[in-house]
Amino acid sequence: MNDSNLRPGEVAVELPPRTDAAIYFIGVIHTPWKTRRDCPKRGSAEGPLCTITIDARWQQALAGIANHKRVQVLYWMHQARRDLVLQTPFERPTMGTFALRSPVRPNPIASSMVDLVGVAGNTLQVRGLDCLDGTPLIDLKPEHGADE
Amino acid sequence: MNDSNLRPGEVAVELPPRTDAAIYFIGVIHTPWKTRRDCPKRGSAEGPLCTITIDARWQQALAGIANHKRVQVLYWMHQARRDLVLQTPFERPTMGTFALRSPVRPNPIASSMVDLVGVAGNTLQVRGLDCLDGTPLIDLKPEHGADE
């Protein structure tokens, strides 16, 4: 495959002819970062306050979430390509996609554990995200163990 | 909404008219559990060995994963309904979907952290899963912090 956007060592595959399941964007994440270059490599509990807004349709599903200090956020990394099996991160060796947490992966779903600072109506304030402003939200879950 | 499958306190909403993104199933998870009733409530490092098989297309993406002891597995809970905003788990109070880790949610994506026991070809042996045999795989990532 001749792809001028590949770095040395990177390998792209042909994507499958069909997708297998579909997701709903259920809200949107607001952060201070407007470009991928601005985003921190990893979210931090000392990082800036970010806002998650849930679509009205799903607002009732927030009932009880305020009792949790830590929440897992799943979101869709909508700017990432999906066809790389080997990647060469900046100044690091080439590695398989499943050995990296890079946004570039067959299904660009990110998972971050954040500190829940507050909930009001359909809006959550959190710390610990590292994604672009405007990133689509796909799920919120209490931290593992919290309801078990 | 009149739905005879709802438990007391549960609320279903109308699903959105459109989906927003599509996912590829990239492999399949094999476990000892053939029905949802058989599945443990939560996976354990002392649980049985489970097998994850990656589709040939993505096999190269496993390069380097064997260096990780803990791997995050994302999978699709294909038997779960998607329209409940309030749920009443067995012998527990009614709660918002986002305050539960129940399979029933707008996007039935599960996230489990597992112990990686071995990798051979396109197959991983792991401990710590709790899902149905035949569950579709959607992503593998090294545990947070491992590559950062």
PDB file of C-alpha atoms in Angstrom:
ATOM      1  CA  MET A   1       0.000   0.000   0.000  1.00  0.00           C
ATOM      2  CA  ASN A   2       1.408   3.383  -1.010  1.00  0.00           C
ATOM      3  CA  ASP A   3       0.331   5.923   1.571  1.00  0.00           C
ATOM      4  CA  SER A   4       2.330   9.098   1.970  1.00  0.00           C
ATOM      5  CA  ASN A   5       0.894   9.639   5.432  1.00  0.00           C
ATOM      6  CA  LEU A   6       2.576   6.555   6.852  1.00  0.00           C
ATOM      7  CA  ARG A   7       5.655   6.952   9.044  1.00  0.00           C
ATOM      8  CA  PRO A   8       8.576   4.527   8.736  1.00  0.00           C
ATOM      9  CA  GLY A   9       7.557   1.026   9.839  1.00  0.00           C
ATOM     10  CA  GLU A  10       3.827   1.713   9.784  1.00  0.00           C
ATOM     11  CA  VAL A  11       1.496  -0.747   8.069  1.00  0.00           C
ATOM     12  CA  ALA A  12      -2.075  -0.112   6.943  1.00  0.00           C
ATOM     13  CA  VAL A  13      -4.581  -2.834   6.054  1.00  0.00           C
ATOM     14  CA  GLU A  14      -7.688  -2.722   3.934  1.00  0.00           C
ATOM     15  CA  LEU A  15     -10.704  -2.050   6.139  1.00  0.00           C
ATOM     16  CA  PRO A  16     -13.422  -4.722   6.233  1.00  0.00           C
ATOM     17  CA  PRO A  17     -16.112  -4.365   3.553  1.00  0.00           C
ATOM     18  CA  ARG A  18     -18.839  -3.984   6.164  1.00  0.00           C
ATOM     19  CA  THR A  19     -19.285  -2.682   9.685  1.00  0.00           C
ATOM     20  CA  ASP A  20     -20.936  -4.905  12.284  1.00  0.00           C
ATOM     21  CA  ALA A  21     -22.705  -2.652  14.781  1.00  0.00           C
ATOM     22  CA  ALA A  22     -23.659   0.969  15.157  1.00  0.00           C
ATOM     23  CA  ILE A  23     -23.342   3.443  17.972  1.00  0.00           C
ATOM     24  CA  TYR A  24     -25.219   6.512  19.091  1.00  0.00           C
ATOM     25  CA  PHE A  25     -23.420   9.634  20.155  1.00  0.00           C
ATOM     26  CA  ILE A  26     -25.120  10.420  23.469  1.00  0.00           C
ATOM     27  CA  GLY A  27     -23.551  13.767  24.247  1.00  0.00           C
ATOM     28  CA  VAL A  28     -20.492  15.899  23.745  1.00  0.00           C
ATOM     29  CA  ILE A  29     -17.292  16.606  25.661  1.00  0.00           C
ATOM     30  CA  HIS A  30     -16.003  20.147  26.040  1.00  0.00           C
ATOM     31  CA  THR A  31     -12.334  20.652  26.810  1.00  0.00           C
ATOM     32  CA  PRO A  32      -9.851  23.531  26.431  1.00  0.00           C
ATOM     33  CA  TRP A  33      -8.055  21.759  23.538  1.00  0.00           C
ATOM     34  CA  LYS A  34      -9.004  22.795  20.024  1.00  0.00           C
ATOM     35  CA  THR A  35      -6.473  20.752  18.020  1.00  0.00           C
ATOM     36  CA  ARG A  36      -4.922  17.325  18.480  1.00  0.00           C
ATOM     37  CA  ARG A  37      -1.556  18.995  18.954  1.00  0.00           C
ATOM     38  CA  ASP A  38      -2.900  20.895  21.966  1.00  0.00           C
ATOM     39  CA  CYS A  39      -4.184  17.790  23.764  1.00  0.00           C
ATOM     40  CA  PRO A  40      -2.122  16.490  26.690  1.00  0.00           C
ATOM     41  CA  LYS A  41      -0.706  12.988  26.228  1.00  0.00           C
ATOM     42  CA  ARG A  42      -2.746  11.824  29.143  1.00  0.00           C
ATOM     43  CA  GLY A  43      -5.458  13.356  31.330  1.00  0.00           C
ATOM     44  CA  SER A  44      -4.621  14.270  34.916  1.00  0.00           C
ATOM     45  CA  ALA A  45      -6.655  14.816  38.055  1.00  0.00           C
ATOM     46  CA  GLU A  46      -4.769  18.122  38.306  1.00  0.00           C
ATOM     47  CA  GLY A  47      -5.828  19.062  34.789  1.00  0.00           C
ATOM     48  CA  PRO A  48      -8.449  21.646  33.852  1.00  0.00           C
ATOM     49  CA  LEU A  49     -12.151  21.225  34.463  1.00  0.00           C
ATOM     50  CA  CYS A  50     -13.912  19.706  31.456  1.00  0.00           C
ATOM     51  CA  THR A  51     -17.631  19.556  30.758  1.00  0.00           C
ATOM     52  CA  ILE A  52     -19.671  16.609  29.535  1.00  0.00           C
ATOM     53  CA  THR A  53     -23.135  17.415  28.207  1.00  0.00           C
ATOM     54  CA  ILE A  54     -25.646  14.574  27.844  1.00  0.00           C
ATOM     55  CA  ASP A  55     -28.370  14.694  25.198  1.00  0.00           C
ATOM     56  CA  ALA A  56     -31.808  15.352  26.706  1.00  0.00           C
ATOM     57  CA  ARG A  57     -33.019  11.906  25.603  1.00  0.00           C
ATOM     58  CA  TRP A  58     -30.591  10.213  28.014  1.00  0.00           C
ATOM     59  CA  GLN A  59     -30.627  12.684  30.905  1.00  0.00           C
ATOM     60  CA  GLN A  60     -32.617  10.432  33.255  1.00  0.00           C
ATOM     61  CA  ALA A  61     -29.849   7.858  32.948  1.00  0.00           C
ATOM     62  CA  LEU A  62     -27.649  10.137  35.087  1.00  0.00           C
ATOM     63  CA  ALA A  63     -29.738   9.361  38.201  1.00  0.00           C
ATOM     64  CA  GLY A  64     -27.377   8.268  40.964  1.00  0.00           C
ATOM     65  CA  ILE A  65     -24.146   9.077  39.151  1.00  0.00           C
ATOM     66  CA  ALA A  66     -23.392  11.952  41.557  1.00  0.00           C
ATOM     67  CA  ASN A  67     -22.722   9.334  44.259  1.00  0.00           C
ATOM     68  CA  HIS A  68     -19.615   8.237  42.400  1.00  0.00           C
ATOM     69  CA  LYS A  69     -16.266   9.987  42.702  1.00  0.00           C
ATOM     70  CA  ARG A  70     -14.734   8.273  39.698  1.00  0.00           C
ATOM     71  CA  VAL A  71     -16.437   7.703  36.378  1.00  0.00           C
ATOM     72  CA  GLN A  72     -15.289   5.874  33.262  1.00  0.00           C
ATOM     73  CA  VAL A  73     -15.870   7.901  30.101  1.00  0.00           C
ATOM     74  CA  LEU A  74     -16.014   6.233  26.687  1.00  0.00           C
ATOM     75  CA  TYR A  75     -15.776   8.509  23.685  1.00  0.00           C
ATOM     76  CA  TRP A  76     -15.279   8.385  19.954  1.00  0.00           C
ATOM     77  CA  MET A  77     -11.995   9.702  18.576  1.00  0.00           C
ATOM     78  CA  HIS A  78     -13.621  10.983  15.425  1.00  0.00           C
ATOM     79  CA  GLN A  79     -10.469  12.308  13.763  1.00  0.00           C
ATOM     80  CA  ALA A  80      -8.451   9.088  13.884  1.00  0.00           C
ATOM     81  CA  ARG A  81      -7.762   6.778  10.956  1.00  0.00           C
ATOM     82  CA  ARG A  82      -8.731   3.149  11.527  1.00  0.00           C
ATOM     83  CA  ASP A  83      -6.563   1.055   9.233  1.00  0.00           C
ATOM     84  CA  LEU A  84      -3.107   0.922  10.892  1.00  0.00           C
ATOM     85  CA  VAL A  85      -1.924  -2.367  12.405  1.00  0.00           C
ATOM     86  CA  LEU A  86       1.638  -1.176  13.047  1.00  0.00           C
ATOM     87  CA  GLN A  87       2.308   2.367  14.235  1.00  0.00           C
ATOM     88  CA  THR A  88       5.393   4.415  14.928  1.00  0.00           C
ATOM     89  CA  PRO A  89       4.645   6.947  17.662  1.00  0.00           C
ATOM     90  CA  PHE A  90       6.837  10.051  17.786  1.00  0.00           C
ATOM     91  CA  GLU A  91      10.341   9.131  18.977  1.00  0.00           C
ATOM     92  CA  ARG A  92       9.330   5.587  19.878  1.00  0.00           C
ATOM     93  CA  PRO A  93       9.708   2.174  18.219  1.00  0.00           C
ATOM     94  CA  THR A  94       7.121   0.733  15.846  1.00  0.00           C
ATOM     95  CA  MET A  95       4.492  -1.247  17.734  1.00  0.00           C
ATOM     96  CA  GLY A  96       1.264  -3.140  17.128  1.00  0.00           C
ATOM     97  CA  THR A  97      -1.890  -1.051  17.471  1.00  0.00           C
ATOM     98  CA  PHE A  98      -3.210  -3.250  20.304  1.00  0.00           C
ATOM     99  CA  ALA A  99       0.009  -2.639  22.264  1.00  0.00           C
ATOM    100  CA  LEU A 100      -0.656   1.131  22.157  1.00  0.00           C
ATOM    101  CA  ARG A 101      -3.402   3.386  23.495  1.00  0.00           C
ATOM    102  CA  SER A 102      -3.111   5.591  20.407  1.00  0.00           C
ATOM    103  CA  PRO A 103      -6.369   7.010  18.961  1.00  0.00           C
ATOM    104  CA  VAL A 104      -5.548   5.220  15.698  1.00  0.00           C
ATOM    105  CA  ARG A 105      -7.231   1.785  15.899  1.00  0.00           C
ATOM    106  CA  PRO A 106      -9.935  -0.226  14.130  1.00  0.00           C
ATOM    107  CA  ASN A 107     -12.562   1.169  16.495  1.00  0.00           C
ATOM    108  CA  PRO A 108     -11.430   4.581  17.749  1.00  0.00           C
ATOM    109  CA  ILE A 109     -13.035   4.264  21.177  1.00  0.00           C
ATOM    110  CA  ALA A 110     -11.179   5.850  24.078  1.00  0.00           C
ATOM    111  CA  SER A 111     -11.636   5.005  27.729  1.00  0.00           C
ATOM    112  CA  SER A 112     -10.670   7.468  30.461  1.00  0.00           C
ATOM    113  CA  MET A 113     -11.230   7.301  34.197  1.00  0.00           C
ATOM    114  CA  VAL A 114     -12.055  10.790  35.478  1.00  0.00           C
ATOM    115  CA  ASP A 115     -12.800  12.520  38.769  1.00  0.00           C
ATOM    116  CA  LEU A 116     -16.422  13.605  38.931  1.00  0.00           C
ATOM    117  CA  VAL A 117     -16.507  17.143  40.316  1.00  0.00           C
ATOM    118  CA  GLY A 118     -20.195  17.924  39.929  1.00  0.00           C
ATOM    119  CA  VAL A 119     -23.471  17.146  38.172  1.00  0.00           C
ATOM    120  CA  ALA A 120     -26.162  19.697  37.316  1.00  0.00           C
ATOM    121  CA  GLY A 121     -29.042  18.880  35.000  1.00  0.00           C
ATOM    122  CA  ASN A 122     -27.583  17.257  31.918  1.00  0.00           C
ATOM    123  CA  THR A 123     -24.038  18.488  32.542  1.00  0.00           C
ATOM    124  CA  LEU A 124     -21.102  16.899  34.358  1.00  0.00           C
ATOM    125  CA  GLN A 125     -17.930  18.654  35.436  1.00  0.00           C
ATOM    126  CA  VAL A 126     -14.911  16.338  35.468  1.00  0.00           C
ATOM    127  CA  ARG A 127     -11.131  16.352  35.650  1.00  0.00           C
ATOM    128  CA  GLY A 128      -8.791  13.909  33.922  1.00  0.00           C
ATOM    129  CA  LEU A 129      -9.732  14.070  30.245  1.00  0.00           C
ATOM    130  CA  ASP A 130      -7.250  14.626  27.426  1.00  0.00           C
ATOM    131  CA  CYS A 131      -9.465  14.776  24.328  1.00  0.00           C
ATOM    132  CA  LEU A 132     -10.374  17.405  21.771  1.00  0.00           C
ATOM    133  CA  ASP A 133     -13.118  19.926  22.395  1.00  0.00           C
ATOM    134  CA  GLY A 134     -16.274  18.648  20.731  1.00  0.00           C
ATOM    135  CA  THR A 135     -15.458  14.948  21.094  1.00  0.00           C
ATOM    136  CA  PRO A 136     -18.578  12.748  20.872  1.00  0.00           C
ATOM    137  CA  LEU A 137     -19.502  10.864  24.055  1.00  0.00           C
ATOM    138  CA  ILE A 138     -20.578   7.240  23.849  1.00  0.00           C
ATOM    139  CA  ASP A 139     -20.853   6.001  27.448  1.00  0.00           C
ATOM    140  CA  LEU A 140     -20.451   6.775  31.139  1.00  0.00           C
ATOM    141  CA  LYS A 141     -20.000   4.062  33.758  1.00  0.00           C
ATOM    142  CA  PRO A 142     -19.162   4.167  37.462  1.00  0.00           C
ATOM    143  CA  GLU A 143     -15.662   2.965  38.231  1.00  0.00           C
ATOM    144  CA  HIS A 144     -15.373  -0.816  38.375  1.00  0.00           C
ATOM    145  CA  GLY A 145     -16.290  -2.226  41.738  1.00  0.00           C
ATOM    146  CA  ALA A 146     -18.441   0.740  42.711  1.00  0.00           C
ATOM    147  CA  ASP A 147     -21.789  -0.987  42.155  1.00  0.00           C
ATOM    148  CA  GLU A 148     -20.802  -4.591  42.586  1.00  0.00           C
TER     149      GLU A 148
ATOM    150  CA  MET B   1     -44.458   3.230  27.034  1.00  0.00           C
ATOM    151  CA  ASN B   2     -46.067  -0.127  27.638  1.00  0.00           C
ATOM    152  CA  ASP B   3     -43.386  -2.761  27.755  1.00  0.00           C
ATOM    153  CA  SER B   4     -44.031  -6.008  29.562  1.00  0.00           C
ATOM    154  CA  ASN B   5     -40.318  -6.664  29.867  1.00  0.00           C
ATOM    155  CA  LEU B   6     -39.780  -3.692  32.153  1.00  0.00           C
ATOM    156  CA  ARG B   7     -39.269  -4.277  35.885  1.00  0.00           C
ATOM    157  CA  PRO B   8     -40.832  -1.918  38.441  1.00  0.00           C
ATOM    158  CA  GLY B   9     -39.288   1.548  38.198  1.00  0.00           C
ATOM    159  CA  GLU B  10     -37.627   0.969  34.847  1.00  0.00           C
ATOM    160  CA  VAL B  11     -37.996   3.576  32.099  1.00  0.00           C
ATOM    161  CA  ALA B  12     -37.357   3.090  28.383  1.00  0.00           C
ATOM    162  CA  VAL B  13     -36.903   5.902  25.874  1.00  0.00           C
ATOM    163  CA  GLU B  14     -37.351   5.980  22.136  1.00  0.00           C
ATOM    164  CA  LEU B  15     -34.014   5.284  20.467  1.00  0.00           C
ATOM    165  CA  PRO B  16     -32.597   8.028  18.217  1.00  0.00           C
ATOM    166  CA  PRO B  17     -33.726   7.875  14.587  1.00  0.00           C
ATOM    167  CA  ARG B  18     -30.147   7.434  13.369  1.00  0.00           C
ATOM    168  CA  THR B  19     -26.876   5.991  14.550  1.00  0.00           C
ATOM    169  CA  ASP B  20     -23.752   8.133  14.389  1.00  0.00           C
ATOM    170  CA  ALA B  21     -20.770   5.835  13.875  1.00  0.00           C
ATOM    171  CA  ALA B  22     -20.094   2.222  13.043  1.00  0.00           C
ATOM    172  CA  ILE B  23     -17.826  -0.388  14.517  1.00  0.00           C
ATOM    173  CA  TYR B  24     -16.046  -3.445  13.227  1.00  0.00           C
ATOM    174  CA  PHE B  25     -16.012  -6.675  15.175  1.00  0.00           C
ATOM    175  CA  ILE B  26     -12.317  -7.546  15.164  1.00  0.00           C
ATOM    176  CA  GLY B  27     -12.438 -10.973  16.760  1.00  0.00           C
ATOM    177  CA  VAL B  28     -14.368 -13.168  19.143  1.00  0.00           C
ATOM    178  CA  ILE B  29     -14.170 -14.047  22.831  1.00  0.00           C
ATOM    179  CA  HIS B  30     -14.527 -17.636  23.977  1.00  0.00           C
ATOM    180  CA  THR B  31     -15.572 -18.276  27.568  1.00  0.00           C
ATOM    181  CA  PRO B  32     -17.138 -21.194  29.465  1.00  0.00           C
ATOM    182  CA  TRP B  33     -20.480 -19.347  29.783  1.00  0.00           C
ATOM    183  CA  LYS B  34     -23.189 -20.219  27.276  1.00  0.00           C
ATOM    184  CA  THR B  35     -26.078 -18.150  28.690  1.00  0.00           C
ATOM    185  CA  ARG B  36     -26.294 -14.775  30.415  1.00  0.00           C
ATOM    186  CA  ARG B  37     -27.486 -16.578  33.547  1.00  0.00           C
ATOM    187  CA  ASP B  38     -24.246 -18.571  33.664  1.00  0.00           C
ATOM    188  CA  CYS B  39     -21.969 -15.508  33.506  1.00  0.00           C
ATOM    189  CA  PRO B  40     -20.312 -14.382  36.736  1.00  0.00           C
ATOM    190  CA  LYS B  41     -21.275 -10.917  37.922  1.00  0.00           C
ATOM    191  CA  ARG B  42     -17.710  -9.822  37.521  1.00  0.00           C
ATOM    192  CA  GLY B  43     -14.556 -11.376  36.073  1.00  0.00           C
ATOM    193  CA  SER B  44     -11.802 -12.469  38.424  1.00  0.00           C
ATOM    194  CA  ALA B  45      -8.085 -13.107  38.062  1.00  0.00           C
ATOM    195  CA  GLU B  46      -8.825 -16.462  39.692  1.00  0.00           C
ATOM    196  CA  GLY B  47     -11.494 -17.213  37.095  1.00  0.00           C
ATOM    197  CA  PRO B  48     -11.165 -19.674  34.219  1.00  0.00           C
ATOM    198  CA  LEU B  49      -8.885 -19.191  31.258  1.00  0.00           C
ATOM    199  CA  CYS B  50     -10.702 -17.500  28.369  1.00  0.00           C
ATOM    200  CA  THR B  51      -9.575 -17.216  24.753  1.00  0.00           C
ATOM    201  CA  ILE B  52      -9.644 -14.166  22.511  1.00  0.00           C
ATOM    202  CA  THR B  53      -9.225 -14.804  18.800  1.00  0.00           C
ATOM    203  CA  ILE B  54      -8.311 -11.876  16.539  1.00  0.00           C
ATOM    204  CA  ASP B  55      -9.388 -11.809  12.903  1.00  0.00           C
ATOM    205  CA  ALA B  56      -6.474 -12.429  10.526  1.00  0.00           C
ATOM    206  CA  ARG B  57      -6.799  -8.912   9.105  1.00  0.00           C
ATOM    207  CA  TRP B  58      -5.751  -7.400  12.439  1.00  0.00           C
ATOM    208  CA  GLN B  59      -3.237  -9.989  13.640  1.00  0.00           C
ATOM    209  CA  GLN B  60      -0.169  -7.794  13.060  1.00  0.00           C
ATOM    210  CA  ALA B  61      -1.652  -5.289  15.487  1.00  0.00           C
ATOM    211  CA  LEU B  62      -0.845  -7.715  18.328  1.00  0.00           C
ATOM    212  CA  ALA B  63       2.903  -7.018  17.947  1.00  0.00           C
ATOM    213  CA  GLY B  64       4.283  -6.140  21.363  1.00  0.00           C
ATOM    214  CA  ILE B  65       1.154  -6.945  23.363  1.00  0.00           C
ATOM    215  CA  ALA B  66       2.858  -9.949  24.993  1.00  0.00           C
ATOM    216  CA  ASN B  67       5.020  -7.466  26.949  1.00  0.00           C
ATOM    217  CA  HIS B  68       1.946  -6.374  28.895  1.00  0.00           C
ATOM    218  CA  LYS B  69       0.615  -8.222  31.923  1.00  0.00           C
ATOM    219  CA  ARG B  70      -2.708  -6.433  31.960  1.00  0.00           C
ATOM    220  CA  VAL B  71      -4.841  -5.651  28.943  1.00  0.00           C
ATOM    221  CA  GLN B  72      -8.082  -3.723  28.606  1.00  0.00           C
ATOM    222  CA  VAL B  73     -10.673  -5.584  26.539  1.00  0.00           C
ATOM    223  CA  LEU B  74     -13.579  -3.759  24.908  1.00  0.00           C
ATOM    224  CA  TYR B  75     -16.413  -5.909  23.626  1.00  0.00           C
ATOM    225  CA  TRP B  76     -19.941  -5.637  22.352  1.00  0.00           C
ATOM    226  CA  MET B  77     -22.736  -6.977  24.541  1.00  0.00           C
ATOM    227  CA  HIS B  78     -24.797  -8.078  21.589  1.00  0.00           C
ATOM    228  CA  GLN B  79     -27.762  -9.405  23.552  1.00  0.00           C
ATOM    229  CA  ALA B  80     -28.502  -6.252  25.544  1.00  0.00           C
ATOM    230  CA  ARG B  81     -31.363  -3.829  24.911  1.00  0.00           C
ATOM    231  CA  ARG B  82     -30.299  -0.206  24.471  1.00  0.00           C
ATOM    232  CA  ASP B  83     -33.271   1.929  25.430  1.00  0.00           C
ATOM    233  CA  LEU B  84     -33.401   1.912  29.261  1.00  0.00           C
ATOM    234  CA  VAL B  85     -32.525   5.084  31.149  1.00  0.00           C
ATOM    235  CA  LEU B  86     -33.651   3.770  34.549  1.00  0.00           C
ATOM    236  CA  GLN B  87     -33.002   0.157  35.526  1.00  0.00           C
ATOM    237  CA  THR B  88     -33.882  -2.002  38.491  1.00  0.00           C
ATOM    238  CA  PRO B  89     -31.180  -4.621  38.975  1.00  0.00           C
ATOM    239  CA  PHE B  90     -32.165  -7.800  40.839  1.00  0.00           C
ATOM    240  CA  GLU B  91     -32.712  -7.040  44.541  1.00  0.00           C
ATOM    241  CA  ARG B  92     -31.354  -3.504  44.215  1.00  0.00           C
ATOM    242  CA  PRO B  93     -32.896  -0.035  43.932  1.00  0.00           C
ATOM    243  CA  THR B  94     -33.773   1.583  40.625  1.00  0.00           C
ATOM    244  CA  MET B  95     -30.815   3.544  39.240  1.00  0.00           C
ATOM    245  CA  GLY B  96     -29.813   5.559  36.187  1.00  0.00           C
ATOM    246  CA  THR B  97     -28.095   3.546  33.461  1.00  0.00           C
ATOM    247  CA  PHE B  98     -24.926   5.644  33.704  1.00  0.00           C
ATOM    248  CA  ALA B  99     -24.697   4.864  37.441  1.00  0.00           C
ATOM    249  CA  LEU B 100     -24.580   1.128  36.635  1.00  0.00           C
ATOM    250  CA  ARG B 101     -22.186  -1.111  34.718  1.00  0.00           C
ATOM    251  CA  SER B 102     -25.129  -3.178  33.443  1.00  0.00           C
ATOM    252  CA  PRO B 103     -24.925  -4.453  29.831  1.00  0.00           C
ATOM    253  CA  VAL B 104     -28.148  -2.543  29.128  1.00  0.00           C
ATOM    254  CA  ARG B 105     -27.102   0.926  27.888  1.00  0.00           C
ATOM    255  CA  PRO B 106     -27.334   3.092  24.757  1.00  0.00           C
ATOM    256  CA  ASN B 107     -24.072   1.656  23.460  1.00  0.00           C
ATOM    257  CA  PRO B 108     -23.580  -1.833  24.901  1.00  0.00           C
ATOM    258  CA  ILE B 109     -19.803  -1.631  25.076  1.00  0.00           C
ATOM    259  CA  ALA B 110     -18.131  -3.400  28.000  1.00  0.00           C
ATOM    260  CA  SER B 111     -14.654  -2.695  29.319  1.00  0.00           C
ATOM    261  CA  SER B 112     -12.759  -5.301  31.335  1.00  0.00           C
ATOM    262  CA  MET B 113      -9.187  -5.300  32.578  1.00  0.00           C
ATOM    263  CA  VAL B 114      -7.763  -8.821  32.269  1.00  0.00           C
ATOM    264  CA  ASP B 115      -4.549 -10.677  33.060  1.00  0.00           C
ATOM    265  CA  LEU B 116      -2.761 -11.661  29.877  1.00  0.00           C
ATOM    266  CA  VAL B 117      -1.583 -15.260  30.276  1.00  0.00           C
ATOM    267  CA  GLY B 118      -0.244 -15.913  26.795  1.00  0.00           C
ATOM    268  CA  VAL B 119      -0.252 -14.965  23.121  1.00  0.00           C
ATOM    269  CA  ALA B 120       0.186 -17.403  20.227  1.00  0.00           C
ATOM    270  CA  GLY B 121      -0.500 -16.420  16.645  1.00  0.00           C
ATOM    271  CA  ASN B 122      -3.872 -14.688  16.591  1.00  0.00           C
ATOM    272  CA  THR B 123      -4.998 -16.048  19.968  1.00  0.00           C
ATOM    273  CA  LEU B 124      -4.713 -14.609  23.478  1.00  0.00           C
ATOM    274  CA  GLN B 125      -5.272 -16.509  26.704  1.00  0.00           C
ATOM    275  CA  VAL B 126      -6.595 -14.280  29.481  1.00  0.00           C
ATOM    276  CA  ARG B 127      -8.205 -14.400  32.915  1.00  0.00           C
ATOM    277  CA  GLY B 128     -10.734 -11.954  34.288  1.00  0.00           C
ATOM    278  CA  LEU B 129     -13.565 -11.919  31.762  1.00  0.00           C
ATOM    279  CA  ASP B 130     -17.222 -12.430  32.625  1.00  0.00           C
ATOM    280  CA  CYS B 131     -18.948 -12.385  29.226  1.00  0.00           C
ATOM    281  CA  LEU B 132     -20.862 -14.867  27.113  1.00  0.00           C
ATOM    282  CA  ASP B 133     -19.096 -17.330  24.864  1.00  0.00           C
ATOM    283  CA  GLY B 134     -19.070 -15.891  21.344  1.00  0.00           C
ATOM    284  CA  THR B 135     -19.025 -12.237  22.410  1.00  0.00           C
ATOM    285  CA  PRO B 136     -17.711  -9.937  19.652  1.00  0.00           C
ATOM    286  CA  LEU B 137     -14.419  -8.175  20.392  1.00  0.00           C
ATOM    287  CA  ILE B 138     -14.000  -4.515  19.514  1.00  0.00           C
ATOM    288  CA  ASP B 139     -10.652  -3.437  20.984  1.00  0.00           C
ATOM    289  CA  LEU B 140      -7.591  -4.384  23.007  1.00  0.00           C
ATOM    290  CA  LYS B 141      -5.411  -1.797  24.753  1.00  0.00           C
ATOM    291  CA  PRO B 142      -2.522  -2.095  27.205  1.00  0.00           C
ATOM    292  CA  GLU B 143      -3.442  -1.033  30.719  1.00  0.00           C
ATOM    293  CA  HIS B 144      -3.337   2.739  31.202  1.00  0.00           C
ATOM    294  CA  GLY B 145       0.120   3.986  32.015  1.00  0.00           C
ATOM    295  CA  ALA B 146       1.891   1.063  30.399  1.00  0.00           C
ATOM    296  CA  ASP B 147       2.970   2.946  27.276  1.00  0.00           C
ATOM    297  CA  GLU B 148       2.937   6.488  28.535  1.00  0.00           C
TER     298      GLU B 148
END
